[in-house]
Amino acid sequence: MEKALETEVAVIGGGITGAGILRDLALRGIRAILVEQGDLGHGTSTRNHGLLHSGCRYAVRDPEAAIESYHENLILKKTIPGSIEKTGGLFVKVPGDDDAYVDKWLASCHKLGIPVEEVPLSQVFREEPYLNKKAEAAYRVPDGAIDDFTLLIDVINDAVAHGAKTLTYHEVTEVLTEQDHVTGIHVRDRHSGEETDIHAQIVINAAGPWGMNIARMAGVPLKILNNKGMLVVFSHRFNKHVINRLRMPGDGDIFVPAHDVTIFGTTGKNTDDPNDFSLDRKEMEDMLAVGEALIPSIHRMRLIRAYSGSRPLYQKNGGHGSNGRDVTRGMALIDHGERDGLNGLITITGGKLTTFRLMAEKTVDLVCQKLDVHSPCRTREEVLPDRRVSDSFSKANLAPAARHKLMSWAGVRAPKFDAALQNEEGSQVVCECEQITWAEIETAIPNKGGFDLGDIRRRTRLGMGPCQGTFCNFRAAALAVEQGRADIKEANCALLGGITERQKGMGVVAIGETAKQLQMMQTLYQVSLGFKKEGNQHV
Amino acid sequence: MPDQMFDMTMLDDSYEKCLKCNACVASCPVTGATLDFGGPKHMGPELKRLVDNQQSIDDERIEFCTLCGNCDLSCPENVHISTLTAFAKALHTEKNGSNFRDFVLSNAELVGKMASAFAPVTNAAMKMKPMRKVMEKVMKIPEGRKFPKYRFKNFNLTFKNKVTGSKRKVAYFVGCYAMYNAPNVAESFVKVMNYNGIEVVKPRQKCCGVPMLANGRMKQARKNAKFNIESLLEYVRKGYDVVTTCTSCGLALKKEYLSIDGSPEAKELAAHVYDADEYLRMLYDHGEFNTHLAPIKHIVGYHAPCHMRAQGMGSPALDILELIPGFDIYDLGAGCCGQCGTFGFKKEKYAVSMKLGRTMAESVKNLDADYTVTECGMCKNQLDQLTDKEVRHPMQILAESYEHARHLQTV
């Protein structure tokens, strides 16, 4: 039997754009349901650099995106303290980089009002010991690091706390229309196969790289350029600041510190398929060769994995032949009623992680206008609960490293963790690389069905360290069965899926230690644990 | 100079190679005996990765690391695990200071000088129950723990450098134990060398620093390392080989100085350092070893000290002692003795120390040999505590065999 849900706004896409919109709607008292085909942020929103732009990168080429980024940078630092690390950033000029660009860049940053300060090189080398000693100039900018995983979860949780609803693993199969306006969407639960109508006055397409699929269902034209970028993860955090190359933006010129690793990227290659997360060895090697200019020892440092995600860039004219770098990083808000005569459908695309809040504000302003609601945006001031806690977990029998991690991670869940940590299982460190206890993992397992190690990873960092889940994926699955949180079949399936996904990211960087790590992982799973080769055992 | 000591970024990045395989955890004697220690993988490479270039994390469980070096031996990736744990200890001590007991225990040299000066009194005092009760209460040194005896006629007082102009020349790094507690070992070593026609001199030297490292007193250990490197190198450059009779001192000179000092001089010195048995084995391989050894018909158990094994040189003591006709020696194969230098003198570690020593004690009991041989004075201390067999150093046996042979010849 078909169910039906009733709401004011249906948001398609559980990335950071959709999440931001859902929260903004909820804070303005508008009823909304968010629909996501997979797990929250499985696409672009957890497949990026985690960079909080200061705007400097776009100062010369795209001043509009630059100023937007800078303003949002200031707002997010205030309102989302728990997911942002104020690392500061450096723009570094190395030999061969264009002097004229530096002058233009400085002038533009000055004009835009973005604070840039030259730092003596001796000081920079002290702060960043791995930086190229031949660097010619360095400037401090207000860049930062964003934890895109916690950000997304916290934004969604806040929306839900304010009355919004989310449906993950629900795929949109139809956009419901009546004459010249949309009436809702038809969705299918990917776990149970159950189908549901969601009736809504307004449907927002925030599906990112999948946005064109939604437009097609609604029968409206939309051209999004899916520009796939590749990133690599180093096994430890070797830089204190975000390190940018001071030149016209290109491939392989940003190093971002993220918790205990450094993320380096990126590339840009257009792809037609939004599900294309492929990784190319040559592309990575080219990128590393460029990165050497900033970090000369780059080839001696251990890489633990690579990943890719697509930027959904909006092309007004739908022109071909663009390489992606020259398309604006600005956002595109499309009122399909106005543009295509289909009322009630809005597409929001383009933009950046840094500007997600502004994208949501503009989208919801339009929604308010359409619904005739007079409620101002509150996300400029409303602060999300912090992730950092103090004076907790002192009673738990925990390794100081695990306690240290929890103190910057637990947030509003602290009392819950504290209770769970009192028993022996709870305080067991399951993932050693990232120091994650069973208490944290248990909280991330959904109450009914859908035991998925990827979903747990996005909520806890399980398996994101150098061993890439060699040990912890198995431990987590086994404990879940032991504790009655998953059945054996489910756990086996999750384990195979989790390991296969980790191996994909390791395979492309598998030289030196990571090649050995991969071999060890394969041997453990195939020989010791008797898993068949990829695919054979999948249910 | 800023505190370079904790800036390990450039000093040791071997932690990057860790595959998390747990070989070190499986081979760690302490991890096998107690859950109070976080294990070498976590306390070494794992923790280092989490703090490198970031805020430091002090984990007091590092006190349970004995720096035995079994982790280093087991690591398939050659991660310098015990170097990393030594630095974790230094960080812990830096943050919390060292208590009086650990300060005293780590100053083996100073204690040796003082205790041997009043040797009869010190030795008697250490056997007095009320005295030990007070020590347990005030200093947290367990009442039941035996201490090595101190000798009034320490090696410093009795030995005079004698230059004979032999082809091979030895600069002897005596170590605190042979200097103050077992001068007989040092004297035996000099005899053995003389029987091989090799002159022995004693360069100026300080405690090798191992007890300081074990108690997190990195600065002092580095100071001593610097002193010893300078003093010993002077001899090395004059053609001397540096030889030790203590396997912990040997490990320090060969390996620890490379990581805590790290200078080219440390490297130069390390290439010329030998354990005494290793040195004799080298002579044997070159056909220079005096094989005129009188038979000793004894059944003997051999205990291999962790710091001997950590030098990665096989079992030179067994190789050499087996050359004595009739000498029947068996490797006890019992792993770590549990004394672990200063570790076993601490009240809160005493139970673990005793537990660790059990395998060795049983092994000694089962073999029921005439006596036990080991190179390490601290292993001897634990053997004295847990077994009723006499414990001897290989040099003492060799010296006896040589002397006996000469006696037979002259008669």
Short mmCIF file of C-alpha atoms in Angstrom, two decimals, chain A residues 129-130 235-240 259-261 301-302 399-401 404 432-435 465-467 471 475 513 516-517 520, chain B residues 9-10 13 15-22 41-42 46-47 49-61 76-77:
data_model
loop_
_atom_site.label_atom_id
_atom_site.label_comp_id
_atom_site.label_asym_id
_atom_site.label_seq_id
_atom_site.Cartn_x
_atom_site.Cartn_y
_atom_site.Cartn_z
CA PRO A 129 58.84 22.78 8.43
CA TYR A 130 57.89 20.85 5.30
CA SER A 235 48.99 9.58 6.62
CA HIS A 236 49.69 12.39 9.03
CA ARG A 237 49.02 16.05 9.48
CA PHE A 238 52.19 17.78 8.42
CA ASN A 239 50.99 21.37 7.95
CA LYS A 240 49.53 23.69 10.53
CA HIS A 259 42.22 16.26 12.04
CA ASP A 260 45.21 13.91 11.93
CA VAL A 261 45.79 13.93 8.19
CA MET A 301 55.43 10.94 2.51
CA ARG A 302 52.97 8.15 2.90
CA ALA A 399 43.37 6.14 26.71
CA PRO A 400 44.29 9.84 26.84
CA ALA A 401 44.40 9.91 23.04
CA HIS A 404 41.46 13.89 23.60
CA GLU A 432 43.04 2.61 16.76
CA CYS A 433 44.26 4.95 14.04
CA GLU A 434 41.47 7.43 14.77
CA GLN A 435 40.92 6.43 18.42
CA GLY A 465 43.42 6.32 9.33
CA PRO A 466 46.53 4.73 7.83
CA CYS A 467 45.31 1.11 8.07
CA PHE A 471 41.31 -4.07 11.75
CA ARG A 475 35.97 -5.40 14.91
CA GLU A 513 53.79 1.22 2.76
CA LYS A 516 51.97 -3.45 1.92
CA GLN A 517 48.99 -2.29 3.96
CA MET A 520 47.97 -7.26 4.49
CA THR B 9 59.36 15.95 13.43
CA MET B 10 62.72 15.78 11.82
CA ASP B 13 59.50 9.79 11.10
CA TYR B 15 56.22 5.91 12.59
CA GLU B 16 54.78 6.62 9.16
CA LYS B 17 55.65 3.08 8.11
CA CYS B 18 53.56 1.36 10.79
CA LEU B 19 51.09 -1.11 9.26
CA LYS B 20 49.31 -1.62 12.59
CA CYS B 21 50.09 -5.32 12.29
CA ASN B 22 50.49 -5.82 16.06
CA LYS B 41 52.04 0.19 18.96
CA HIS B 42 49.79 2.71 20.63
CA GLU B 46 50.27 5.53 16.90
CA LEU B 47 50.54 8.26 19.51
CA ARG B 49 51.18 10.24 14.53
CA LEU B 50 48.42 11.83 16.58
CA VAL B 51 50.65 14.46 18.17
CA ASP B 52 53.23 15.19 15.50
CA ASN B 53 52.99 18.85 14.55
CA GLN B 54 49.97 19.05 16.89
CA GLN B 55 49.15 19.37 20.57
CA SER B 56 51.02 16.82 22.67
CA ILE B 57 49.15 14.11 24.57
CA ASP B 58 50.64 12.86 27.82
CA ASP B 59 49.82 9.22 28.59
CA GLU B 60 51.07 8.12 32.00
CA ARG B 61 50.84 4.46 31.02
CA PRO B 76 58.66 -5.94 9.95
CA GLU B 77 58.75 -2.30 8.88
#
